[in-house]
Amino acid sequence: MHHRFIRGVAAAALILVAGAASAQDFSAQRLSDDIRVISADDFQGRYPGTQGEQKTLDWLQPSMRPWGWSLADRTANGCRSST
């Protein structure tokens, strides 16, 4: 479970860094702030199928749109993927 948490935070950080780097406006402070936000207790662990997951997705999606990324609907096995 702890490894999932770390992977989730790392994935979110990579997404944010990739966008910032492509826009050439990378800021270590912004990255730190974003990680602090998404790892906060308010996101309730971000576990799939919970309110925390939906809150995380709502927070991430606006950051993904400029790159043309979007989140796919859940598949038959309950997983979600990005496109």
XYZ file of N, CA and C in Angstrom:
249
model
N 0.830 -1.188 0.000
C 0.000 0.000 0.000
C 0.873 1.251 0.000
N 1.913 1.255 0.808
C 2.799 2.411 0.890
C 3.481 2.661 -0.455
N 3.828 1.574 -1.155
C 4.486 1.718 -2.457
C 3.544 2.349 -3.473
N 2.260 2.031 -3.403
C 1.282 2.644 -4.310
C 1.221 4.147 -4.078
N 1.244 4.517 -2.822
C 1.204 5.936 -2.470
C 2.403 6.665 -3.072
N 3.583 6.101 -2.877
C 4.803 6.723 -3.392
C 4.754 6.792 -4.912
N 4.317 5.702 -5.553
C 4.228 5.700 -7.015
C 3.233 6.746 -7.499
N 2.118 6.893 -6.803
C 1.125 7.889 -7.193
C 1.661 9.303 -7.098
N 2.330 9.599 -6.010
C 2.916 10.932 -5.839
C 4.007 11.159 -6.881
N 4.819 10.139 -7.127
C 5.888 10.275 -8.122
C 5.313 10.491 -9.516
N 4.250 9.756 -9.849
C 3.626 9.920 -11.170
C 3.058 11.324 -11.324
N 2.388 11.801 -10.297
C 1.834 13.155 -10.356
C 2.951 14.186 -10.490
N 4.026 13.984 -9.761
C 5.153 14.916 -9.846
C 5.760 14.910 -11.237
N 5.894 13.729 -11.830
C 6.444 13.649 -13.185
C 5.548 14.344 -14.198
N 4.253 14.165 -14.050
C 3.313 14.835 -14.950
C 3.472 16.344 -14.832
N 3.539 16.815 -13.609
C 3.663 18.256 -13.392
C 5.005 18.784 -13.889
N 6.063 18.033 -13.658
C 7.384 18.457 -14.117
C 7.440 18.463 -15.633
N 6.883 17.445 -16.262
C 6.900 17.374 -17.730
C 6.198 18.579 -18.331
N 5.075 18.948 -17.765
C 4.354 20.110 -18.273
C 5.113 21.396 -18.037
N 5.688 21.523 -16.868
C 6.442 22.734 -16.564
C 7.681 22.831 -17.440
N 8.348 21.707 -17.647
C 9.562 21.715 -18.461
C 9.237 22.035 -19.907
N 8.131 21.506 -20.416
C 7.785 21.776 -21.806
C 7.386 23.231 -21.991
N 6.850 23.825 -20.957
C 6.476 25.234 -21.029
C 7.652 26.133 -20.650
N 8.757 25.542 -20.286
C 9.969 26.240 -19.881
C 9.727 27.203 -18.717
N 8.846 26.791 -17.835
C 8.594 27.613 -16.656
C 8.727 26.770 -15.385
N 9.665 25.816 -15.404
C 9.863 24.943 -14.256
C 10.212 25.763 -13.027
N 9.618 25.371 -11.935
C 9.890 26.019 -10.667
C 9.940 24.941 -9.591
N 11.062 24.854 -8.914
C 11.181 23.886 -7.827
C 10.141 24.172 -6.751
N 9.855 25.437 -6.536
C 8.861 25.797 -5.529
C 7.471 25.325 -5.948
N 7.142 25.500 -7.233
C 5.830 25.045 -7.720
C 5.710 23.535 -7.578
N 6.757 22.806 -7.950
C 6.744 21.352 -7.815
C 6.540 20.962 -6.360
N 7.266 21.598 -5.470
C 7.129 21.325 -4.047
C 5.711 21.621 -3.571
N 5.163 22.740 -4.007
C 3.797 23.106 -3.630
C 2.788 22.089 -4.147
N 2.954 21.660 -5.406
C 2.029 20.689 -5.998
C 2.095 19.349 -5.274
N 3.284 18.903 -4.938
C 3.423 17.645 -4.201
C 2.794 17.775 -2.826
N 2.981 18.908 -2.193
C 2.385 19.140 -0.876
C 0.860 19.080 -0.971
N 0.290 19.663 -2.016
C -1.164 19.652 -2.191
C -1.669 18.229 -2.373
N -1.092 17.522 -3.345
C -1.627 16.207 -3.697
C -1.345 15.140 -2.638
N -0.384 15.369 -1.776
C -0.099 14.399 -0.717
C -0.791 14.761 0.597
N -1.571 15.813 0.597
C -2.247 16.259 1.812
C -3.333 15.267 2.241
N -3.615 15.247 3.519
C -4.664 14.383 4.059
C -6.016 14.667 3.414
N -6.203 15.884 2.958
C -7.461 16.278 2.331
C -7.788 15.414 1.110
N -6.758 14.827 0.477
C -6.976 13.968 -0.690
C -7.284 12.527 -0.293
N -7.367 12.255 0.977
C -7.833 10.987 1.536
C -7.114 9.766 0.963
N -5.843 9.878 0.680
C -5.064 8.747 0.210
C -5.157 8.448 -1.267
N -6.081 9.044 -1.961
C -6.235 8.883 -3.415
C -6.512 7.449 -3.829
N -6.982 6.600 -2.951
C -7.225 5.193 -3.273
C -8.325 5.071 -4.327
N -8.150 4.189 -5.332
C -9.147 4.038 -6.400
C -10.548 3.756 -5.861
N -11.506 4.405 -6.460
C -12.898 4.203 -6.085
C -13.358 5.025 -4.901
N -12.493 5.892 -4.384
C -12.858 6.708 -3.229
C -13.056 8.165 -3.638
N -13.569 8.951 -2.708
C -13.698 10.386 -2.953
C -12.322 11.020 -3.139
N -11.326 10.461 -2.487
C -9.960 10.967 -2.640
C -9.451 10.819 -4.061
N -9.795 9.696 -4.707
C -9.397 9.512 -6.108
C -10.054 10.574 -6.983
N -11.354 10.777 -6.790
C -12.057 11.757 -7.618
C -11.506 13.159 -7.398
N -11.198 13.478 -6.156
C -10.632 14.790 -5.857
C -9.274 14.960 -6.546
N -8.468 13.899 -6.550
C -7.168 13.930 -7.219
C -7.337 14.127 -8.714
N -8.257 13.382 -9.311
C -8.495 13.502 -10.748
C -8.978 14.905 -11.103
N -9.861 15.447 -10.294
C -10.351 16.811 -10.533
C -9.208 17.819 -10.455
N -8.245 17.565 -9.591
C -7.100 18.464 -9.442
C -6.119 18.302 -10.598
N -5.908 17.062 -11.071
C -4.930 16.797 -12.122
C -5.400 17.169 -13.525
N -6.672 16.957 -13.819
C -7.146 17.119 -15.193
C -6.866 18.485 -15.805
N -7.066 19.588 -15.113
C -6.742 20.880 -15.736
C -5.265 21.005 -16.115
N -4.384 20.346 -15.359
C -2.959 20.379 -15.685
C -2.643 19.550 -16.919
N -3.457 18.539 -17.198
C -3.212 17.634 -18.319
C -3.749 18.173 -19.643
N -4.772 18.977 -19.594
C -5.435 19.451 -20.816
C -4.517 20.177 -21.794
N -3.628 21.060 -21.340
C -2.765 21.763 -22.302
C -1.908 20.838 -23.157
N -1.638 19.616 -22.686
C -0.821 18.672 -23.451
C -1.677 17.741 -24.289
N -3.000 17.911 -24.215
C -3.898 17.044 -24.957
C -4.139 15.701 -24.283
N -3.796 15.581 -23.013
C -4.011 14.337 -22.278
C -5.387 14.361 -21.641
N -5.943 13.201 -21.465
C -7.202 13.085 -20.739
C -7.228 11.740 -20.033
N -8.109 11.610 -19.073
C -8.250 10.353 -18.354
C -9.334 9.525 -19.017
N -9.058 8.269 -19.207
C -10.033 7.360 -19.801
C -11.046 6.946 -18.739
N -12.170 6.459 -19.198
C -13.154 5.909 -18.265
C -12.611 4.615 -17.680
N -13.230 4.170 -16.627
C -12.817 2.907 -16.019
C -13.070 1.755 -16.988
N -12.178 0.802 -16.977
C -12.343 -0.391 -17.802
C -13.179 -1.413 -17.041
N -13.434 -2.538 -17.664
C -14.248 -3.578 -17.041
C -13.659 -4.062 -15.716
N -12.339 -4.033 -15.587
C -11.728 -4.498 -14.335
C -11.600 -3.385 -13.295
N -12.155 -2.223 -13.587
C -12.148 -1.131 -12.625
C -10.946 -0.223 -12.699
N -10.014 -0.516 -13.589
C -8.816 0.314 -13.730
C -9.106 1.525 -14.604
N -8.274 2.505 -14.487
C -8.388 3.724 -15.278
C -7.041 3.942 -15.952
N -7.056 4.452 -17.149
C -5.792 4.714 -17.834
C -5.829 6.110 -18.419
N -4.668 6.622 -18.762
C -4.613 7.941 -19.393
C -4.464 7.759 -20.888
N -4.906 8.753 -21.632
C -4.786 8.703 -23.095
C -4.094 9.943 -23.587
